[in-house]
Every structure is written in structure tokens, then in C-alpha cells.
């Protein structure tokens, strides 16, 4: 597969919006359940699982307070935690609308990019091996990403190899680090609109601190460079951002995550 490579806009806010839109597209393509809400202003899934990321509404920058009240309203359950994500920092009016529903600011999530010339070399410790995985590894990959993120398996499985392979053949490619015959870290690269987006970077707790996540970020991008891509994208957590910065990523802006916990 080859593609027409794209560079991010030089303007910081436009670059951040491009990264956020890539994430939104990947969520709408891979994560959408049969009963998901997919509209111009909102993507929403409700699984009922005990994780905010299993009960999530992602709002477009154009969403009005009325849109937020309507589409995030069903997430106000005492049976499960939930979250609202804005594709940028959110306007004061948008944040106020979410807070009125009981959502509280949880995290400011960096939107980051890297190019071939700035991506650092990465290696794995002895005894660890990185490989691309296929549908035969779907169950093992889903367990590893779920355990790495601390997600219920039904939520982690929404990112899974079988779903991505079926819904966007050739666009979602899955990777893992193996140790002792077990998948202990995961990632996927989503190839869309001239950019290579990295998602699902997770490492089992007992294997952290060994550079597995950095390698599973960089190695899929090195494969993408061979296909003609020249810009890698990702959305980081506040905790993960320094890891990505060390291997060459830079921050263009942030997305705002708000969460609501039962009780």
C-alpha cells in the first residue's frame, strides 16, 4: 500500500485539529458498536462496562451546549462511569454544559506528531520481540491491551485486531511485543488521510519501564515510512507524553477529557 503523504499544517491549532480529527475518524471506524451514536457533532458508545472509556461521548468542535446536553445526557447513569472528550480544549460554554451534567475535568491530553527525521531509534531488551499480529492473535492482543490499560475485556476488545481488520482492511495494522510466548505490550497504527496514527499503546504492569511502549510507537511508524507516510500522529495521556517526547514527538495542542463517576 502506498499513499500520498501529508504534512501537518504549520499553524499549531490547525495541526492539533488535524491530529484530533484523525483520532475521531479512527474511533468512528473501529470502536463503533452497533448501537453507537455517530452524528456530525458526536460519537458516543455506551457499553455499561465499569470504565469511563466504555461509556464515552466525543464531541466535535462545533458542538453546542444543547448538543452536549442531548448527546451526553444518556451517560448520566449511576450504574457505570462515563466520560466526555472534546476534540480540542473545549470552549467555556462547552465545558460548562458538560459540568452541568456532572462531568468533572479529568485530563488535558496532548496532541503530538513526529516525522522520520526526528523519530529516535528504539530497541528492546533481551528476551523481548516485536512483531505484527493478525486475526489469529486477536484474543491475546485484546487481553494484553485490556490488561495494559486496566480496561474490562469487552472495552479493550473494541480496539481489537478482528474489528480493525474487518472494518478497515489494510488501514489498521496491529503490533505486539512478545515475551516468554505471551503478548505483553500492544499498539496499532491507523493509516488514514495521508497520516499514520498510533493508538492502543499499552504495556502490562510487570513489564513497564523497559522501553516497550516507546518501541511499539516507533517501530510501526518505521513500517509506515516504508509505505510513503511522513508524519506520525498520536494523542497522549499526561503521563505518557514525556515518553513520546523523548523519542521525538512534539506537542501541538490538547484535548480536554471530563469524567463522571457513579455516586
PDB file of C-alpha atoms in Angstrom:
ATOM      1  CA  UNK A   1       0.000   0.000   0.000  1.00  0.00           C
ATOM      2  CA  UNK A   2       1.279   3.444  -0.896  1.00  0.00           C
ATOM      3  CA  UNK A   3      -0.234   6.802  -0.083  1.00  0.00           C
ATOM      4  CA  UNK A   4       0.130  10.471  -0.861  1.00  0.00           C
ATOM      5  CA  UNK A   5       1.970  11.688   2.238  1.00  0.00           C
ATOM      6  CA  UNK A   6       0.754  14.771   4.044  1.00  0.00           C
ATOM      7  CA  UNK A   7       2.471  17.183   6.372  1.00  0.00           C
ATOM      8  CA  UNK A   8       0.694  18.834   9.255  1.00  0.00           C
ATOM      9  CA  UNK A   9      -0.273  22.490   8.893  1.00  0.00           C
ATOM     10  CA  UNK A  10       2.404  24.814  10.239  1.00  0.00           C
ATOM     11  CA  UNK A  11      -0.152  26.609  12.391  1.00  0.00           C
ATOM     12  CA  UNK A  12      -0.305  24.980  15.830  1.00  0.00           C
ATOM     13  CA  UNK A  13      -4.091  24.958  16.360  1.00  0.00           C
ATOM     14  CA  UNK A  14      -4.725  23.629  12.843  1.00  0.00           C
ATOM     15  CA  UNK A  15      -2.120  20.911  13.392  1.00  0.00           C
ATOM     16  CA  UNK A  16      -3.762  19.937  16.673  1.00  0.00           C
ATOM     17  CA  UNK A  17      -7.173  19.819  14.998  1.00  0.00           C
ATOM     18  CA  UNK A  18      -5.812  17.528  12.281  1.00  0.00           C
ATOM     19  CA  UNK A  19      -4.486  15.092  14.899  1.00  0.00           C
ATOM     20  CA  UNK A  20      -7.753  15.168  16.840  1.00  0.00           C
ATOM     21  CA  UNK A  21      -9.773  14.576  13.668  1.00  0.00           C
ATOM     22  CA  UNK A  22      -7.626  11.539  12.882  1.00  0.00           C
ATOM     23  CA  UNK A  23      -8.460  10.115  16.309  1.00  0.00           C
ATOM     24  CA  UNK A  24     -12.155  10.859  15.820  1.00  0.00           C
ATOM     25  CA  UNK A  25     -12.148   9.037  12.483  1.00  0.00           C
ATOM     26  CA  UNK A  26     -10.378   6.020  13.952  1.00  0.00           C
ATOM     27  CA  UNK A  27     -12.872   5.812  16.817  1.00  0.00           C
ATOM     28  CA  UNK A  28     -15.854   6.097  14.467  1.00  0.00           C
ATOM     29  CA  UNK A  29     -14.389   3.427  12.184  1.00  0.00           C
ATOM     30  CA  UNK A  30     -13.057   0.840  14.633  1.00  0.00           C
ATOM     31  CA  UNK A  31     -14.740   1.387  18.004  1.00  0.00           C
ATOM     32  CA  UNK A  32     -18.342   1.972  16.919  1.00  0.00           C
ATOM     33  CA  UNK A  33     -20.725  -0.584  18.404  1.00  0.00           C
ATOM     34  CA  UNK A  34     -23.980  -1.485  16.653  1.00  0.00           C
ATOM     35  CA  UNK A  35     -25.906   0.964  18.828  1.00  0.00           C
ATOM     36  CA  UNK A  36     -23.302   3.744  18.783  1.00  0.00           C
ATOM     37  CA  UNK A  37     -24.349   7.311  18.086  1.00  0.00           C
ATOM     38  CA  UNK A  38     -22.496   8.569  15.028  1.00  0.00           C
ATOM     39  CA  UNK A  39     -23.522  12.095  14.071  1.00  0.00           C
ATOM     40  CA  UNK A  40     -21.739  15.184  12.727  1.00  0.00           C
ATOM     41  CA  UNK A  41     -21.344  16.561  16.256  1.00  0.00           C
ATOM     42  CA  UNK A  42     -20.947  13.454  18.410  1.00  0.00           C
ATOM     43  CA  UNK A  43     -19.611   9.911  18.510  1.00  0.00           C
ATOM     44  CA  UNK A  44     -20.942   8.010  21.534  1.00  0.00           C
ATOM     45  CA  UNK A  45     -20.687   4.452  22.809  1.00  0.00           C
ATOM     46  CA  UNK A  46     -22.422   3.044  25.881  1.00  0.00           C
ATOM     47  CA  UNK A  47     -21.310  -0.449  26.880  1.00  0.00           C
ATOM     48  CA  UNK A  48     -22.356  -0.365  30.533  1.00  0.00           C
ATOM     49  CA  UNK A  49     -18.907  -1.655  31.482  1.00  0.00           C
ATOM     50  CA  UNK A  50     -17.177  -0.204  34.577  1.00  0.00           C
ATOM     51  CA  UNK A  51     -14.824   2.097  32.669  1.00  0.00           C
ATOM     52  CA  UNK A  52     -15.289   5.690  31.503  1.00  0.00           C
ATOM     53  CA  UNK A  53     -13.794   4.712  28.141  1.00  0.00           C
ATOM     54  CA  UNK A  54     -16.556   2.176  27.626  1.00  0.00           C
ATOM     55  CA  UNK A  55     -19.188   4.890  28.036  1.00  0.00           C
ATOM     56  CA  UNK A  56     -17.817   7.805  26.095  1.00  0.00           C
ATOM     57  CA  UNK A  57     -19.017  10.764  24.054  1.00  0.00           C
ATOM     58  CA  UNK A  58     -16.560  12.523  21.716  1.00  0.00           C
ATOM     59  CA  UNK A  59     -17.765  15.970  20.679  1.00  0.00           C
ATOM     60  CA  UNK A  60     -16.853  17.926  17.562  1.00  0.00           C
ATOM     61  CA  UNK A  61     -15.514  21.441  17.932  1.00  0.00           C
ATOM     62  CA  UNK A  62     -18.821  22.721  16.534  1.00  0.00           C
ATOM     63  CA  UNK A  63     -20.946  21.085  19.262  1.00  0.00           C
ATOM     64  CA  UNK A  64     -23.282  23.487  21.030  1.00  0.00           C
ATOM     65  CA  UNK A  65     -24.250  23.316  24.714  1.00  0.00           C
ATOM     66  CA  UNK A  66     -27.610  21.948  23.569  1.00  0.00           C
ATOM     67  CA  UNK A  67     -25.856  19.198  21.581  1.00  0.00           C
ATOM     68  CA  UNK A  68     -23.829  18.269  24.656  1.00  0.00           C
ATOM     69  CA  UNK A  69     -26.870  18.214  26.938  1.00  0.00           C
ATOM     70  CA  UNK A  70     -28.738  15.980  24.489  1.00  0.00           C
ATOM     71  CA  UNK A  71     -25.977  13.547  23.491  1.00  0.00           C
ATOM     72  CA  UNK A  72     -24.095  13.243  26.792  1.00  0.00           C
ATOM     73  CA  UNK A  73     -27.310  13.054  28.802  1.00  0.00           C
ATOM     74  CA  UNK A  74     -27.647   9.250  28.420  1.00  0.00           C
ATOM     75  CA  UNK A  75     -24.197   8.855  30.024  1.00  0.00           C
ATOM     76  CA  UNK A  76     -25.543  10.137  33.362  1.00  0.00           C
ATOM     77  CA  UNK A  77     -26.001   6.728  34.947  1.00  0.00           C
ATOM     78  CA  UNK A  78     -25.302   5.584  38.485  1.00  0.00           C
ATOM     79  CA  UNK A  79     -24.602   2.124  37.065  1.00  0.00           C
ATOM     80  CA  UNK A  80     -21.362   2.927  35.240  1.00  0.00           C
ATOM     81  CA  UNK A  81     -18.641   5.600  34.970  1.00  0.00           C
ATOM     82  CA  UNK A  82     -18.545   7.696  31.806  1.00  0.00           C
ATOM     83  CA  UNK A  83     -16.541  10.375  30.043  1.00  0.00           C
ATOM     84  CA  UNK A  84     -16.834  13.280  27.620  1.00  0.00           C
ATOM     85  CA  UNK A  85     -13.974  14.148  25.275  1.00  0.00           C
ATOM     86  CA  UNK A  86     -13.655  17.385  23.325  1.00  0.00           C
ATOM     87  CA  UNK A  87     -11.501  17.365  20.183  1.00  0.00           C
ATOM     88  CA  UNK A  88      -9.757  20.498  21.429  1.00  0.00           C
ATOM     89  CA  UNK A  89      -9.600  22.222  24.809  1.00  0.00           C
ATOM     90  CA  UNK A  90     -13.310  22.999  24.635  1.00  0.00           C
ATOM     91  CA  UNK A  91     -14.916  26.405  24.919  1.00  0.00           C
ATOM     92  CA  UNK A  92     -16.042  27.705  28.322  1.00  0.00           C
ATOM     93  CA  UNK A  93     -19.639  27.146  27.184  1.00  0.00           C
ATOM     94  CA  UNK A  94     -18.932  23.524  26.184  1.00  0.00           C
ATOM     95  CA  UNK A  95     -17.122  22.764  29.438  1.00  0.00           C
ATOM     96  CA  UNK A  96     -19.957  24.356  31.417  1.00  0.00           C
ATOM     97  CA  UNK A  97     -22.521  22.208  29.587  1.00  0.00           C
ATOM     98  CA  UNK A  98     -20.595  19.043  30.455  1.00  0.00           C
ATOM     99  CA  UNK A  99     -20.125  20.109  34.061  1.00  0.00           C
ATOM    100  CA  UNK A 100     -23.860  20.755  34.347  1.00  0.00           C
ATOM    101  CA  UNK A 101     -24.345  17.038  33.630  1.00  0.00           C
ATOM    102  CA  UNK A 102     -22.000  16.048  36.434  1.00  0.00           C
ATOM    103  CA  UNK A 103     -18.770  15.642  34.446  1.00  0.00           C
ATOM    104  CA  UNK A 104     -15.591  16.969  36.050  1.00  0.00           C
ATOM    105  CA  UNK A 105     -12.324  17.873  34.290  1.00  0.00           C
ATOM    106  CA  UNK A 106     -10.055  14.811  34.367  1.00  0.00           C
ATOM    107  CA  UNK A 107      -7.153  15.368  31.998  1.00  0.00           C
ATOM    108  CA  UNK A 108      -5.671  17.643  29.352  1.00  0.00           C
ATOM    109  CA  UNK A 109      -4.444  15.241  26.678  1.00  0.00           C
ATOM    110  CA  UNK A 110      -1.533  16.314  24.410  1.00  0.00           C
ATOM    111  CA  UNK A 111      -1.893  16.055  20.622  1.00  0.00           C
ATOM    112  CA  UNK A 112       1.528  15.136  19.244  1.00  0.00           C
ATOM    113  CA  UNK A 113       3.360  14.405  15.987  1.00  0.00           C
ATOM    114  CA  UNK A 114       6.696  13.132  14.706  1.00  0.00           C
ATOM    115  CA  UNK A 115       8.472  12.928  11.337  1.00  0.00           C
ATOM    116  CA  UNK A 116      11.130  10.459  10.118  1.00  0.00           C
ATOM    117  CA  UNK A 117      13.995  12.847  10.757  1.00  0.00           C
ATOM    118  CA  UNK A 118      13.064  13.379  14.393  1.00  0.00           C
ATOM    119  CA  UNK A 119      11.947   9.847  15.368  1.00  0.00           C
ATOM    120  CA  UNK A 120      14.578   8.388  17.688  1.00  0.00           C
ATOM    121  CA  UNK A 121      15.985   4.875  17.435  1.00  0.00           C
ATOM    122  CA  UNK A 122      14.464   2.356  19.860  1.00  0.00           C
ATOM    123  CA  UNK A 123      15.441  -1.132  20.949  1.00  0.00           C
ATOM    124  CA  UNK A 124      14.026  -3.941  23.052  1.00  0.00           C
ATOM    125  CA  UNK A 125      15.660  -5.740  25.979  1.00  0.00           C
ATOM    126  CA  UNK A 126      16.925  -9.260  25.524  1.00  0.00           C
ATOM    127  CA  UNK A 127      14.120 -11.795  25.528  1.00  0.00           C
ATOM    128  CA  UNK A 128      11.542  -9.431  24.012  1.00  0.00           C
ATOM    129  CA  UNK A 129      10.485  -9.447  20.361  1.00  0.00           C
ATOM    130  CA  UNK A 130       8.235  -7.114  18.366  1.00  0.00           C
ATOM    131  CA  UNK A 131       6.029  -8.468  15.594  1.00  0.00           C
ATOM    132  CA  UNK A 132       2.962  -7.573  13.592  1.00  0.00           C
ATOM    133  CA  UNK A 133      -0.033  -9.634  14.637  1.00  0.00           C
ATOM    134  CA  UNK A 134      -3.094 -10.870  12.767  1.00  0.00           C
ATOM    135  CA  UNK A 135      -6.541 -12.245  13.493  1.00  0.00           C
ATOM    136  CA  UNK A 136      -5.075 -15.457  14.924  1.00  0.00           C
ATOM    137  CA  UNK A 137      -3.753 -13.307  17.774  1.00  0.00           C
ATOM    138  CA  UNK A 138      -6.970 -11.323  18.247  1.00  0.00           C
ATOM    139  CA  UNK A 139      -7.867 -12.765  21.656  1.00  0.00           C
ATOM    140  CA  UNK A 140      -4.337 -12.463  23.034  1.00  0.00           C
ATOM    141  CA  UNK A 141      -3.970  -8.878  21.733  1.00  0.00           C
ATOM    142  CA  UNK A 142      -7.339  -7.886  23.243  1.00  0.00           C
ATOM    143  CA  UNK A 143      -6.359  -9.326  26.623  1.00  0.00           C
ATOM    144  CA  UNK A 144      -2.991  -7.569  26.549  1.00  0.00           C
ATOM    145  CA  UNK A 145      -4.379  -4.140  25.609  1.00  0.00           C
ATOM    146  CA  UNK A 146      -7.147  -4.509  28.209  1.00  0.00           C
ATOM    147  CA  UNK A 147      -4.759  -5.530  30.985  1.00  0.00           C
ATOM    148  CA  UNK A 148      -2.239  -2.875  29.948  1.00  0.00           C
ATOM    149  CA  UNK A 149      -4.806  -0.082  30.134  1.00  0.00           C
ATOM    150  CA  UNK A 150      -6.712  -1.555  33.064  1.00  0.00           C
ATOM    151  CA  UNK A 151      -9.865  -1.881  30.967  1.00  0.00           C
ATOM    152  CA  UNK A 152     -12.603  -4.501  31.132  1.00  0.00           C
ATOM    153  CA  UNK A 153     -12.011  -7.014  28.336  1.00  0.00           C
ATOM    154  CA  UNK A 154     -15.208  -6.041  26.437  1.00  0.00           C
ATOM    155  CA  UNK A 155     -13.932  -2.458  26.244  1.00  0.00           C
ATOM    156  CA  UNK A 156     -10.378  -3.346  25.241  1.00  0.00           C
ATOM    157  CA  UNK A 157     -11.774  -5.691  22.605  1.00  0.00           C
ATOM    158  CA  UNK A 158     -13.402  -2.734  20.836  1.00  0.00           C
ATOM    159  CA  UNK A 159      -9.902  -1.787  19.646  1.00  0.00           C
ATOM    160  CA  UNK A 160      -9.280  -5.371  18.545  1.00  0.00           C
ATOM    161  CA  UNK A 161      -7.473  -6.939  15.640  1.00  0.00           C
ATOM    162  CA  UNK A 162     -10.578  -8.691  14.321  1.00  0.00           C
ATOM    163  CA  UNK A 163     -12.632  -5.471  14.294  1.00  0.00           C
ATOM    164  CA  UNK A 164      -9.953  -3.331  12.660  1.00  0.00           C
ATOM    165  CA  UNK A 165      -9.104  -5.977  10.081  1.00  0.00           C
ATOM    166  CA  UNK A 166     -12.757  -6.356   9.092  1.00  0.00           C
ATOM    167  CA  UNK A 167     -13.755  -2.687   9.166  1.00  0.00           C
ATOM    168  CA  UNK A 168     -10.738  -1.070   7.517  1.00  0.00           C
ATOM    169  CA  UNK A 169      -8.637  -3.729   5.770  1.00  0.00           C
ATOM    170  CA  UNK A 170      -5.045  -2.615   5.315  1.00  0.00           C
ATOM    171  CA  UNK A 171      -5.578   0.641   7.251  1.00  0.00           C
ATOM    172  CA  UNK A 172      -5.381  -0.724  10.799  1.00  0.00           C
ATOM    173  CA  UNK A 173      -2.233  -2.757  11.444  1.00  0.00           C
ATOM    174  CA  UNK A 174      -1.592  -4.328  14.820  1.00  0.00           C
ATOM    175  CA  UNK A 175       1.674  -4.908  16.682  1.00  0.00           C
ATOM    176  CA  UNK A 176       2.773  -6.519  19.917  1.00  0.00           C
ATOM    177  CA  UNK A 177       5.851  -7.278  21.967  1.00  0.00           C
ATOM    178  CA  UNK A 178       6.120 -10.912  22.964  1.00  0.00           C
ATOM    179  CA  UNK A 179       7.960 -12.301  25.980  1.00  0.00           C
ATOM    180  CA  UNK A 180       8.031 -15.925  27.030  1.00  0.00           C
ATOM    181  CA  UNK A 181       5.358 -16.818  24.474  1.00  0.00           C
ATOM    182  CA  UNK A 182       2.957 -14.146  25.796  1.00  0.00           C
ATOM    183  CA  UNK A 183       1.927 -10.772  24.360  1.00  0.00           C
ATOM    184  CA  UNK A 184       2.960  -8.226  26.987  1.00  0.00           C
ATOM    185  CA  UNK A 185       2.584  -4.898  25.130  1.00  0.00           C
ATOM    186  CA  UNK A 186       0.469  -3.655  22.227  1.00  0.00           C
ATOM    187  CA  UNK A 187      -0.034  -0.914  19.673  1.00  0.00           C
ATOM    188  CA  UNK A 188      -1.734  -0.295  16.370  1.00  0.00           C
ATOM    189  CA  UNK A 189      -1.096   2.078  13.504  1.00  0.00           C
ATOM    190  CA  UNK A 190      -4.113   3.517  11.699  1.00  0.00           C
ATOM    191  CA  UNK A 191      -3.305   4.727   8.190  1.00  0.00           C
ATOM    192  CA  UNK A 192      -5.736   7.411   7.086  1.00  0.00           C
ATOM    193  CA  UNK A 193      -5.768  10.638   5.084  1.00  0.00           C
ATOM    194  CA  UNK A 194      -2.025  10.649   4.483  1.00  0.00           C
ATOM    195  CA  UNK A 195      -1.089  10.263   8.162  1.00  0.00           C
ATOM    196  CA  UNK A 196      -0.042   7.330  10.354  1.00  0.00           C
ATOM    197  CA  UNK A 197      -1.768   7.466  13.729  1.00  0.00           C
ATOM    198  CA  UNK A 198      -0.565   5.415  16.678  1.00  0.00           C
ATOM    199  CA  UNK A 199      -3.189   4.025  19.073  1.00  0.00           C
ATOM    200  CA  UNK A 200      -3.558   1.291  21.670  1.00  0.00           C
ATOM    201  CA  UNK A 201      -0.053   1.623  23.172  1.00  0.00           C
ATOM    202  CA  UNK A 202      -0.319  -0.434  26.369  1.00  0.00           C
ATOM    203  CA  UNK A 203       2.111  -2.479  28.456  1.00  0.00           C
ATOM    204  CA  UNK A 204       1.368  -4.991  31.189  1.00  0.00           C
ATOM    205  CA  UNK A 205       2.325  -3.505  34.583  1.00  0.00           C
ATOM    206  CA  UNK A 206       5.044  -6.048  35.318  1.00  0.00           C
ATOM    207  CA  UNK A 207       6.831  -5.249  32.030  1.00  0.00           C
ATOM    208  CA  UNK A 208       6.841  -1.449  32.256  1.00  0.00           C
ATOM    209  CA  UNK A 209       9.982   0.643  32.408  1.00  0.00           C
ATOM    210  CA  UNK A 210      11.744  -1.406  29.713  1.00  0.00           C
ATOM    211  CA  UNK A 211      11.038   0.784  26.688  1.00  0.00           C
ATOM    212  CA  UNK A 212       8.371  -1.498  25.216  1.00  0.00           C
ATOM    213  CA  UNK A 213       5.836   1.291  24.672  1.00  0.00           C
ATOM    214  CA  UNK A 214       8.408   3.526  23.007  1.00  0.00           C
ATOM    215  CA  UNK A 215       9.427   0.719  20.656  1.00  0.00           C
ATOM    216  CA  UNK A 216       5.803  -0.144  19.855  1.00  0.00           C
ATOM    217  CA  UNK A 217       5.253   3.501  18.980  1.00  0.00           C
ATOM    218  CA  UNK A 218       8.349   3.877  16.805  1.00  0.00           C
ATOM    219  CA  UNK A 219       8.507   0.525  15.014  1.00  0.00           C
ATOM    220  CA  UNK A 220       5.022   0.734  13.405  1.00  0.00           C
ATOM    221  CA  UNK A 221       5.905   4.242  12.240  1.00  0.00           C
ATOM    222  CA  UNK A 222       9.132   2.999  10.686  1.00  0.00           C
ATOM    223  CA  UNK A 223       6.988   0.499   8.769  1.00  0.00           C
ATOM    224  CA  UNK A 224       4.678   3.360   7.757  1.00  0.00           C
ATOM    225  CA  UNK A 225       7.643   5.407   6.462  1.00  0.00           C
ATOM    226  CA  UNK A 226       8.386   2.496   4.107  1.00  0.00           C
ATOM    227  CA  UNK A 227       4.832   2.833   2.727  1.00  0.00           C
ATOM    228  CA  UNK A 228       5.296   6.529   1.963  1.00  0.00           C
ATOM    229  CA  UNK A 229       3.928   8.132   5.129  1.00  0.00           C
ATOM    230  CA  UNK A 230       5.961  11.024   6.515  1.00  0.00           C
ATOM    231  CA  UNK A 231       4.025  12.127   9.600  1.00  0.00           C
ATOM    232  CA  UNK A 232       3.085  10.107  12.668  1.00  0.00           C
ATOM    233  CA  UNK A 233       0.320  11.268  14.994  1.00  0.00           C
ATOM    234  CA  UNK A 234      -0.931  10.360  18.430  1.00  0.00           C
ATOM    235  CA  UNK A 235      -2.961  11.580  21.373  1.00  0.00           C
ATOM    236  CA  UNK A 236      -1.155  11.058  24.661  1.00  0.00           C
ATOM    237  CA  UNK A 237      -2.103  10.937  28.283  1.00  0.00           C
ATOM    238  CA  UNK A 238      -0.418  13.431  30.580  1.00  0.00           C
ATOM    239  CA  UNK A 239       1.639  10.547  31.990  1.00  0.00           C
ATOM    240  CA  UNK A 240       2.627   9.165  28.605  1.00  0.00           C
ATOM    241  CA  UNK A 241       3.568  12.450  26.914  1.00  0.00           C
ATOM    242  CA  UNK A 242       7.155  12.574  28.266  1.00  0.00           C
ATOM    243  CA  UNK A 243       7.826   9.098  26.822  1.00  0.00           C
ATOM    244  CA  UNK A 244       6.751  10.251  23.373  1.00  0.00           C
ATOM    245  CA  UNK A 245       8.706  13.491  23.687  1.00  0.00           C
ATOM    246  CA  UNK A 246      11.879  11.506  24.383  1.00  0.00           C
ATOM    247  CA  UNK A 247      11.556   9.693  21.051  1.00  0.00           C
ATOM    248  CA  UNK A 248      10.972  12.859  19.041  1.00  0.00           C
ATOM    249  CA  UNK A 249       7.278  13.777  19.269  1.00  0.00           C
ATOM    250  CA  UNK A 250       6.253  17.393  19.785  1.00  0.00           C
ATOM    251  CA  UNK A 251       3.010  18.779  21.153  1.00  0.00           C
ATOM    252  CA  UNK A 252       0.692  20.992  19.077  1.00  0.00           C
ATOM    253  CA  UNK A 253      -2.296  21.357  21.396  1.00  0.00           C
ATOM    254  CA  UNK A 254      -4.545  19.484  23.792  1.00  0.00           C
ATOM    255  CA  UNK A 255      -7.909  17.757  24.077  1.00  0.00           C
ATOM    256  CA  UNK A 256      -9.988  18.002  27.246  1.00  0.00           C
ATOM    257  CA  UNK A 257     -11.366  14.893  28.950  1.00  0.00           C
ATOM    258  CA  UNK A 258     -14.067  15.093  31.599  1.00  0.00           C
ATOM    259  CA  UNK A 259     -15.300  12.128  33.621  1.00  0.00           C
ATOM    260  CA  UNK A 260     -18.315  11.222  35.728  1.00  0.00           C
ATOM    261  CA  UNK A 261     -18.098   8.519  38.383  1.00  0.00           C
ATOM    262  CA  UNK A 262     -21.144   6.810  39.916  1.00  0.00           C
ATOM    263  CA  UNK A 263     -22.081   8.004  43.378  1.00  0.00           C
TER     264      UNK A 263
END
